[in-house]
Each structure stands twice: as C-alpha cells, then as structure tokens.
C-alpha cells in the first residue's frame, strides 16, 4: 500500500508548475511541498539568518527578499554551522562555496529551474508550543473573611475553575503535511569541480577535510563521489539529494522537464571571500589542486 501511495504521488509531481518546490520547515530535514510555488518575502527580523547562511543571495537594504525558504529552514541550516566551522571553516572559500550550493537548493526563488522532488511522504505537523506566561497567585496575599463558615478561598476557586476549563479543552486535530523526502538537484559541473578544488588542501586534525566530506581515505575522491556521499549515503539528514552534474541546460527524460542550473561562480582556494555581508581572508593552498582530477 505504501509503495503504491509513493508512486501515485510521484506520478502527480509533474503537475507542479511553480518557482518553488517547497516552503516552510516542518521537522528537521523535512520541508513542506509548496504547490502554489510563488516565493514569499522573508520577514525583516529573519534577514540576519539569510545574511549569515546565504550571504551571496541578492537583497536590497530594508527589503524582504522573496525566497522559497522560510526562517525555520534557515535556522535548520544554522544548526549545522558549528559542524561546518570545525570541518572547513578555516578555509572561507571552501566553506562559502558549500553554503552557496546548498543555499541555492534551499532558498532560491527560481528553485524549480534546477531542483525537483522525486519522493513525497506525509508526516504529522508538530503542535505549535503555546506561550503561557501565567503568573500564579501570590502566597503573600491575605484574603479577608477566610474565617467565615461558607468562605471559599479564591485561590481554590480559581484552581477549580482552571481545572474545569482544562477538561473542556478540545484536542487540536492531527494535521498531515506533504513533505519532500528525496529530490533531484542539477548543478553545473564546473561549480562542483571548483568547490572540491577549493577544499582540497584543508586539514582537520591531521586529516583532510575532503576525506570526511567524501567518506573516503587518502583523498580518493572526486566531486561526484563527494556529493553522492553527502546527498544519498550520509545519515546526517533524512532528506536525500540526487545530484546531477551538467555543463548547461539539460533535459530530464524521467521528469519530462528541462532544467537550468544556476550560474553563480565559486571562490578559488587562494581567493578572499568578499560578499555583501561577509569579508574573509584567503586560504593557504599548499597542494596542487589538479592532482585529484587524476584519481
């Protein structure tokens, strides 16, 4: 029954005609399928998340950029920041190149030009936590008349009334949400190659960062192995990503759709990172980065 349900959903996916494929983080790694597709403005009080995690995305001062991600999705990216900082943070070009690739996938207002869902599942939307800033009655308060035979202490009456109200509260119905479980992401081959070049000589505790990113040893890795490991083999996220590397626009026979990967440039390992909200010094490249291409 479950596989049939997935197949039916996949069959219906090509009817999505939009600029976005998802919007709003529901649970870690799961973003809601967004059928209407128009990018939505990011609230001004969440712009700092975009500046931190996706500094390359263009935005005007004081304006809310229209994106295919919300603050919850950006906050989810931010949770992995410490891990990335420890792994490749010492080389800004490597670090921000990786952010660039994943920010385009997550937030670009032209998302459906290069990203498409392959599997959709239904999950339960978590209940919104209620902010109950109730202040209990002060124990120092003196109630006049407490000695009367028929007297009912106001605190007891209030507590009894509260309990009665709690019993009358109707549980909020469970809401099912369609989320993307697996997607296909078209990336320019030159971008993927430039990314791995920028990270090639980065070390973490006497180990190459590429080995950790690629799940390999002695840098027996190329960009295809690396992104396959990150997208499909790693257990870091329940979202699975099938990367497809192309040299330009590409027609996908399975999806009956032409994709146009983003054209943004990558930073080389010895190039300082200069972006609207970020300025970082260049890395030290001690290894001939062309060596890995002969693997």
PDB file of C-alpha atoms in Angstrom, residues 84 87-88 98 101-102 105 195 209-210 212-215 221 223-243:
ATOM      1  CA  UNK A  84      30.900  23.048   9.154  1.00  0.00           C
ATOM      2  CA  UNK A  87      35.349  20.910   9.397  1.00  0.00           C
ATOM      3  CA  UNK A  88      36.080  23.545   6.749  1.00  0.00           C
ATOM      4  CA  UNK A  98      29.459  24.712   0.035  1.00  0.00           C
ATOM      5  CA  UNK A 101      25.409  25.203  -3.369  1.00  0.00           C
ATOM      6  CA  UNK A 102      23.023  24.283  -0.569  1.00  0.00           C
ATOM      7  CA  UNK A 105      18.889  24.409  -3.447  1.00  0.00           C
ATOM      8  CA  UNK A 195      34.151  23.513  -4.875  1.00  0.00           C
ATOM      9  CA  UNK A 209      38.502  17.540   5.200  1.00  0.00           C
ATOM     10  CA  UNK A 210      37.768  16.027   1.789  1.00  0.00           C
ATOM     11  CA  UNK A 212      35.389  13.444   5.906  1.00  0.00           C
ATOM     12  CA  UNK A 213      33.107  15.057   3.340  1.00  0.00           C
ATOM     13  CA  UNK A 214      33.516  12.158   0.933  1.00  0.00           C
ATOM     14  CA  UNK A 215      33.607   9.218   3.348  1.00  0.00           C
ATOM     15  CA  UNK A 221      37.531  11.271  -4.032  1.00  0.00           C
ATOM     16  CA  UNK A 223      33.159  15.741  -6.821  1.00  0.00           C
ATOM     17  CA  UNK A 224      30.732  13.020  -7.940  1.00  0.00           C
ATOM     18  CA  UNK A 225      31.716  10.716  -5.081  1.00  0.00           C
ATOM     19  CA  UNK A 226      31.635  13.604  -2.630  1.00  0.00           C
ATOM     20  CA  UNK A 227      28.139  14.826  -3.456  1.00  0.00           C
ATOM     21  CA  UNK A 228      26.804  11.293  -3.759  1.00  0.00           C
ATOM     22  CA  UNK A 229      28.046  10.655  -0.235  1.00  0.00           C
ATOM     23  CA  UNK A 230      26.615  13.909   1.136  1.00  0.00           C
ATOM     24  CA  UNK A 231      23.303  13.552  -0.673  1.00  0.00           C
ATOM     25  CA  UNK A 232      22.497   9.845  -0.556  1.00  0.00           C
ATOM     26  CA  UNK A 233      24.835   7.903   1.727  1.00  0.00           C
ATOM     27  CA  UNK A 234      25.283  10.193   4.717  1.00  0.00           C
ATOM     28  CA  UNK A 235      22.874   9.790   7.632  1.00  0.00           C
ATOM     29  CA  UNK A 236      23.117  13.449   8.685  1.00  0.00           C
ATOM     30  CA  UNK A 237      19.721  14.328   7.171  1.00  0.00           C
ATOM     31  CA  UNK A 238      16.554  12.375   6.313  1.00  0.00           C
ATOM     32  CA  UNK A 239      16.326  14.383   3.073  1.00  0.00           C
ATOM     33  CA  UNK A 240      18.003  12.540   0.211  1.00  0.00           C
ATOM     34  CA  UNK A 241      19.532  14.521  -2.653  1.00  0.00           C
ATOM     35  CA  UNK A 242      20.350  13.073  -6.052  1.00  0.00           C
ATOM     36  CA  UNK A 243      22.916  15.410  -7.597  1.00  0.00           C
TER      37      UNK A 243
END
